Amino acid sequence: MTGDPKMRPNRHDLGRVFNEVPELYDRVRPGYPDELFADLGAITGMDGRSSVLEVGCGTGQATRSLAALGCSVTAVEPGADMAALARQRIASFRNVGVETSMFEEWDDRGRRFDVLVAASSWHWVDPSIGWQQAHDVLRPAGWVALLGNVVVRRPGEPEVYAETADIHERFCPGDPGWSHPPLEDDVRTTDEGWGLVEGPGGLFGPTVVRWYPTVQWFDGDGFADHLRSLSLYRRLDRDVREPLLDAIAERIRTRMGDRASRRYLSVLRVGQRAE
């Protein structure tokens, strides 16, 4: 899951925000490149004997890649409909289970794990609870891995917000959430720590950070559907959101040749449990 931490709704609304549109979320949200999971396995030593706890699995996009590494995966997801779709998506894997709960309220039943993975979800976890709980459920020398997708732009490349800023302002005047994505080269310089989330203090050691450029291409209607899956747009009243997204789709059709990119840097941040 993604979203600007400054603009997110209350954490207890998480299940509702994304649970409204699980199939749409699964169809339009970006996954993570195979190279990221290969690096995750190499850094942490994950193999067929490893146990992984995934926090906020959504519809199971990252879960499937984790299961494909051969390790056993316990996935925790607060949205009942999202969790149900994740169970469908990973049904062919015998080494994966999905449990419906917020991580802060999840009962680990004494289980301990080698790696905890959160894919675009850790910013939804209360840091005053989550980091300590992560430390507690990991075995000695275990790892936390935070995966994410940062929307970026490249100089001179057509970008949707630049073409639709006037539309955003017309329907949602003065909203501070609308902004141009940062430049890719600028984002690559933020290669230390845990990104935008609050850090764990001394509970985990220094991070290893890796970047992976990816891109999605959409027509106008597809891009509007993508925006419908984002918390920034889902928090809008429907009678504002739908005319806004219809206008964005029309602008992409008429001004951008009905072809728009959503460019990302996928990021892997990994740190080892401190004793």
Short mmCIF file of C-alpha atoms in Angstrom, two decimals:
data_model
loop_
_atom_site.label_atom_id
_atom_site.label_comp_id
_atom_site.label_asym_id
_atom_site.label_seq_id
_atom_site.Cartn_x
_atom_site.Cartn_y
_atom_site.Cartn_z
CA MET A 1 0.00 0.00 0.00
CA THR A 2 1.12 3.58 -0.69
CA GLY A 3 0.37 7.10 0.41
CA ASP A 4 1.89 10.26 1.80
CA PRO A 5 2.11 9.81 5.58
CA LYS A 6 1.14 13.46 6.07
CA MET A 7 -2.10 12.93 4.13
CA ARG A 8 -3.14 9.50 5.41
CA PRO A 9 -6.43 8.97 7.22
CA ASN A 10 -6.52 7.60 10.73
CA ARG A 11 -4.70 4.28 10.88
CA HIS A 12 -7.87 2.58 12.11
CA ASP A 13 -9.53 3.56 8.81
CA LEU A 14 -6.91 1.63 6.80
CA GLY A 15 -9.06 -1.47 6.28
CA ARG A 16 -11.94 0.65 5.04
CA VAL A 17 -9.88 2.90 2.74
CA PHE A 18 -8.46 0.10 0.62
CA ASN A 19 -10.97 -2.60 1.47
CA GLU A 20 -13.57 -0.74 -0.63
CA VAL A 21 -11.79 -1.58 -3.90
CA PRO A 22 -9.69 -4.76 -3.53
CA GLU A 23 -10.02 -5.92 -7.16
CA LEU A 24 -9.19 -2.46 -8.51
CA TYR A 25 -6.23 -2.19 -6.13
CA ASP A 26 -4.91 -5.55 -7.27
CA ARG A 27 -5.27 -4.64 -10.95
CA VAL A 28 -3.74 -1.17 -11.07
CA ARG A 29 -1.22 -0.83 -8.24
CA PRO A 30 2.44 -1.47 -9.12
CA GLY A 31 4.21 -4.56 -7.91
CA TYR A 32 7.92 -4.93 -7.25
CA PRO A 33 10.67 -6.10 -9.62
CA ASP A 34 12.14 -9.58 -9.38
CA GLU A 35 15.58 -8.05 -8.78
CA LEU A 36 14.34 -6.58 -5.50
CA PHE A 37 13.34 -9.97 -4.14
CA ALA A 38 16.57 -11.52 -5.35
CA ASP A 39 18.49 -8.85 -3.42
CA LEU A 40 16.25 -9.31 -0.39
CA GLY A 41 17.07 -13.01 -0.38
CA ALA A 42 20.78 -12.38 -0.82
CA ILE A 43 20.98 -9.77 1.95
CA THR A 44 18.93 -11.64 4.55
CA GLY A 45 19.90 -15.18 3.63
CA MET A 46 16.27 -16.20 3.08
CA ASP A 47 15.79 -19.72 1.75
CA GLY A 48 13.36 -22.62 1.93
CA ARG A 49 13.92 -22.97 5.67
CA SER A 50 13.14 -19.33 6.46
CA SER A 51 9.91 -18.01 7.96
CA VAL A 52 8.62 -14.60 6.89
CA LEU A 53 6.03 -12.34 8.49
CA GLU A 54 4.44 -9.92 6.03
CA VAL A 55 2.69 -6.89 7.50
CA GLY A 56 -0.13 -5.39 5.45
CA CYS A 57 -0.14 -7.82 2.54
CA GLY A 58 -2.99 -6.10 0.68
CA THR A 59 -4.11 -8.37 -2.15
CA GLY A 60 -0.93 -10.44 -1.99
CA GLN A 61 1.21 -8.78 -4.66
CA ALA A 62 4.46 -9.08 -2.70
CA THR A 63 3.25 -12.21 -0.92
CA ARG A 64 3.39 -14.21 -4.12
CA SER A 65 6.98 -13.18 -4.77
CA LEU A 66 7.98 -14.04 -1.20
CA ALA A 67 6.32 -17.44 -1.45
CA ALA A 68 8.10 -18.07 -4.75
CA LEU A 69 11.41 -17.85 -2.87
CA GLY A 70 10.38 -21.06 -1.10
CA CYS A 71 10.12 -19.66 2.43
CA SER A 72 6.99 -19.97 4.58
CA VAL A 73 4.98 -16.76 4.80
CA THR A 74 2.49 -15.58 7.41
CA ALA A 75 0.73 -12.49 6.04
CA VAL A 76 -1.28 -10.09 8.19
CA GLU A 77 -3.86 -7.80 6.54
CA PRO A 78 -6.44 -5.57 8.31
CA GLY A 79 -8.97 -5.39 5.45
CA ALA A 80 -11.23 -8.44 5.35
CA ASP A 81 -11.98 -8.15 1.62
CA MET A 82 -8.33 -7.47 0.78
CA ALA A 83 -7.30 -10.51 2.84
CA ALA A 84 -9.92 -12.66 1.10
CA LEU A 85 -8.60 -11.68 -2.32
CA ALA A 86 -5.02 -12.31 -1.16
CA ARG A 87 -6.04 -15.84 -0.12
CA GLN A 88 -7.41 -16.43 -3.63
CA ARG A 89 -4.25 -15.07 -5.25
CA ILE A 90 -1.88 -17.26 -3.19
CA ALA A 91 -4.07 -20.39 -3.10
CA SER A 92 -1.55 -22.37 -5.17
CA PHE A 93 1.14 -21.91 -2.51
CA ARG A 94 1.05 -24.32 0.41
CA ASN A 95 3.58 -22.34 2.42
CA VAL A 96 1.48 -19.17 2.88
CA GLY A 97 -1.27 -18.18 5.31
CA VAL A 98 -3.20 -14.90 5.55
CA GLU A 99 -4.55 -13.65 8.89
CA THR A 100 -6.96 -10.72 9.18
CA SER A 101 -5.81 -8.21 11.78
CA MET A 102 -4.10 -4.88 12.31
CA PHE A 103 -0.47 -5.58 13.11
CA GLU A 104 -0.68 -3.61 16.35
CA GLU A 105 -3.49 -5.93 17.54
CA TRP A 106 -2.21 -9.16 15.98
CA ASP A 107 -1.67 -12.18 18.25
CA ASP A 108 1.67 -13.79 17.32
CA ARG A 109 0.82 -16.83 19.50
CA GLY A 110 4.47 -17.16 20.39
CA ARG A 111 5.62 -17.53 16.78
CA ARG A 112 9.00 -16.13 15.79
CA PHE A 113 10.24 -15.22 12.31
CA ASP A 114 13.48 -14.75 10.41
CA VAL A 115 12.35 -11.76 8.33
CA LEU A 116 9.54 -9.21 8.62
CA VAL A 117 8.50 -7.63 5.30
CA ALA A 118 6.20 -4.63 4.84
CA ALA A 119 5.44 -3.69 1.23
CA SER A 120 4.15 -0.10 0.99
CA SER A 121 2.38 -0.60 4.33
CA TRP A 122 4.67 0.27 7.24
CA HIS A 123 3.64 3.94 7.21
CA TRP A 124 0.18 2.75 8.29
CA VAL A 125 1.59 1.07 11.42
CA ASP A 126 1.78 3.02 14.69
CA PRO A 127 5.56 3.39 15.15
CA SER A 128 5.28 3.51 18.93
CA ILE A 129 3.97 -0.07 18.80
CA GLY A 130 5.13 -1.46 15.47
CA TRP A 131 8.90 -1.27 15.80
CA GLN A 132 8.97 -2.91 19.23
CA GLN A 133 6.55 -5.59 18.07
CA ALA A 134 8.71 -6.21 15.00
CA HIS A 135 11.75 -6.63 17.25
CA ASP A 136 9.82 -8.99 19.53
CA VAL A 137 8.53 -11.33 16.82
CA LEU A 138 11.90 -11.70 15.09
CA ARG A 139 14.48 -14.27 16.02
CA PRO A 140 17.96 -13.04 17.03
CA ALA A 141 19.76 -11.64 13.97
CA GLY A 142 16.40 -11.38 12.14
CA TRP A 143 15.70 -8.68 9.56
CA VAL A 144 13.10 -6.02 8.78
CA ALA A 145 12.60 -5.18 5.11
CA LEU A 146 10.50 -2.20 4.02
CA LEU A 147 9.50 -2.18 0.35
CA GLY A 148 8.00 0.81 -1.41
CA ASN A 149 7.32 2.56 -4.68
CA VAL A 150 8.23 6.26 -4.87
CA VAL A 151 6.56 8.17 -7.69
CA VAL A 152 9.20 10.16 -9.59
CA ARG A 153 9.62 12.16 -12.79
CA ARG A 154 12.41 12.68 -15.29
CA PRO A 155 13.32 16.08 -16.79
CA GLY A 156 11.56 16.78 -20.07
CA GLU A 157 9.24 13.78 -19.87
CA PRO A 158 5.48 14.51 -20.02
CA GLU A 159 3.97 14.00 -16.57
CA VAL A 160 0.28 13.81 -15.68
CA TYR A 161 0.21 16.23 -12.78
CA ALA A 162 1.96 18.92 -14.84
CA GLU A 163 -0.84 18.53 -17.41
CA THR A 164 -3.68 18.44 -14.84
CA ALA A 165 -2.69 20.87 -12.07
CA ASP A 166 -5.43 23.28 -13.16
CA ILE A 167 -8.02 20.48 -12.99
CA HIS A 168 -6.92 19.49 -9.49
CA GLU A 169 -7.15 23.11 -8.37
CA ARG A 170 -10.58 23.52 -9.94
CA PHE A 171 -12.11 20.55 -8.13
CA CYS A 172 -10.05 20.70 -4.89
CA PRO A 173 -8.75 24.26 -4.52
CA GLY A 174 -5.84 24.71 -2.16
CA ASP A 175 -5.38 21.00 -1.41
CA PRO A 176 -1.76 20.58 -0.23
CA GLY A 177 -1.66 16.95 -1.31
CA TRP A 178 -1.36 17.74 -5.02
CA SER A 179 2.20 18.16 -6.15
CA HIS A 180 4.71 17.37 -8.85
CA PRO A 181 6.59 14.12 -8.19
CA PRO A 182 10.23 14.59 -7.19
CA LEU A 183 12.99 14.11 -9.75
CA GLU A 184 14.34 10.57 -9.93
CA ASP A 185 17.94 11.66 -9.39
CA ASP A 186 16.98 13.62 -6.27
CA VAL A 187 15.19 10.62 -4.75
CA ARG A 188 18.22 8.40 -5.32
CA THR A 189 20.21 10.60 -2.93
CA THR A 190 17.93 9.60 -0.02
CA ASP A 191 19.75 6.31 0.43
CA GLU A 192 20.02 6.15 4.21
CA GLY A 193 17.66 5.25 7.03
CA TRP A 194 14.03 4.15 6.78
CA GLY A 195 12.67 6.77 4.40
CA LEU A 196 9.67 8.86 5.44
CA VAL A 197 8.58 6.63 8.31
CA GLU A 198 9.64 7.22 11.89
CA GLY A 199 12.78 5.24 12.69
CA PRO A 200 13.17 2.37 15.18
CA GLY A 201 15.75 3.95 17.44
CA GLY A 202 18.26 1.33 18.53
CA LEU A 203 16.02 -1.67 17.84
CA PHE A 204 17.50 -2.29 14.37
CA GLY A 205 20.92 -1.68 12.87
CA PRO A 206 21.96 0.42 9.85
CA THR A 207 19.96 -0.02 6.67
CA VAL A 208 20.95 -1.38 3.30
CA VAL A 209 19.10 0.62 0.62
CA ARG A 210 18.61 -0.40 -3.03
CA TRP A 211 16.70 1.37 -5.83
CA TYR A 212 14.96 -0.18 -8.86
CA PRO A 213 13.45 1.98 -11.65
CA THR A 214 10.04 0.81 -12.90
CA VAL A 215 7.23 2.33 -14.96
CA GLN A 216 3.54 1.73 -15.64
CA TRP A 217 1.76 2.91 -18.78
CA PHE A 218 -1.95 3.77 -18.87
CA ASP A 219 -4.55 5.23 -21.17
CA GLY A 220 -6.72 7.97 -19.70
CA ASP A 221 -9.32 5.66 -18.18
CA GLY A 222 -6.63 3.37 -16.81
CA PHE A 223 -4.79 6.24 -15.16
CA ALA A 224 -8.03 7.42 -13.55
CA ASP A 225 -8.58 3.89 -12.21
CA HIS A 226 -5.07 3.93 -10.80
CA LEU A 227 -5.81 7.18 -8.97
CA ARG A 228 -9.03 5.64 -7.62
CA SER A 229 -6.86 3.13 -5.75
CA LEU A 230 -4.82 5.81 -3.91
CA SER A 231 -5.71 7.01 -0.40
CA LEU A 232 -5.19 10.64 -1.45
CA TYR A 233 -8.12 10.32 -3.87
CA ARG A 234 -10.18 7.79 -1.94
CA ARG A 235 -10.54 10.25 0.95
CA LEU A 236 -12.38 12.67 -1.36
CA ASP A 237 -16.16 12.67 -1.44
CA ARG A 238 -17.37 10.65 -4.40
CA ASP A 239 -19.15 13.66 -5.94
CA VAL A 240 -15.78 15.44 -6.05
CA ARG A 241 -13.53 12.49 -6.85
CA GLU A 242 -15.40 11.09 -9.84
CA PRO A 243 -15.76 14.38 -11.82
CA LEU A 244 -12.09 15.13 -11.04
CA LEU A 245 -10.93 11.75 -12.33
CA ASP A 246 -13.19 11.92 -15.38
CA ALA A 247 -11.63 15.28 -16.24
CA ILE A 248 -8.11 13.91 -15.75
CA ALA A 249 -8.90 10.97 -18.06
CA GLU A 250 -10.22 13.35 -20.71
CA ARG A 251 -7.12 15.55 -20.44
CA ILE A 252 -4.86 12.52 -20.95
CA ARG A 253 -6.87 11.55 -24.02
CA THR A 254 -6.86 15.00 -25.59
CA ARG A 255 -3.47 16.43 -24.57
CA MET A 256 -1.24 13.38 -24.04
CA GLY A 257 -2.33 11.10 -26.87
CA ASP A 258 -4.18 8.82 -24.43
CA ARG A 259 -0.88 7.48 -23.09
CA ALA A 260 0.52 8.43 -19.69
CA SER A 261 3.31 7.02 -17.56
CA ARG A 262 3.52 6.50 -13.83
CA ARG A 263 7.24 6.26 -13.12
CA TYR A 264 8.62 4.87 -9.89
CA LEU A 265 11.72 4.04 -8.00
CA SER A 266 10.98 0.83 -6.16
CA VAL A 267 13.01 0.81 -2.97
CA LEU A 268 14.25 -1.88 -0.60
CA ARG A 269 15.33 -0.84 2.90
CA VAL A 270 16.69 -3.65 5.07
CA GLY A 271 18.01 -3.58 8.63
CA GLN A 272 19.03 -6.31 11.07
CA ARG A 273 17.58 -6.78 14.54
CA ALA A 274 19.77 -5.41 17.31
CA GLU A 275 20.20 -7.54 20.42
#
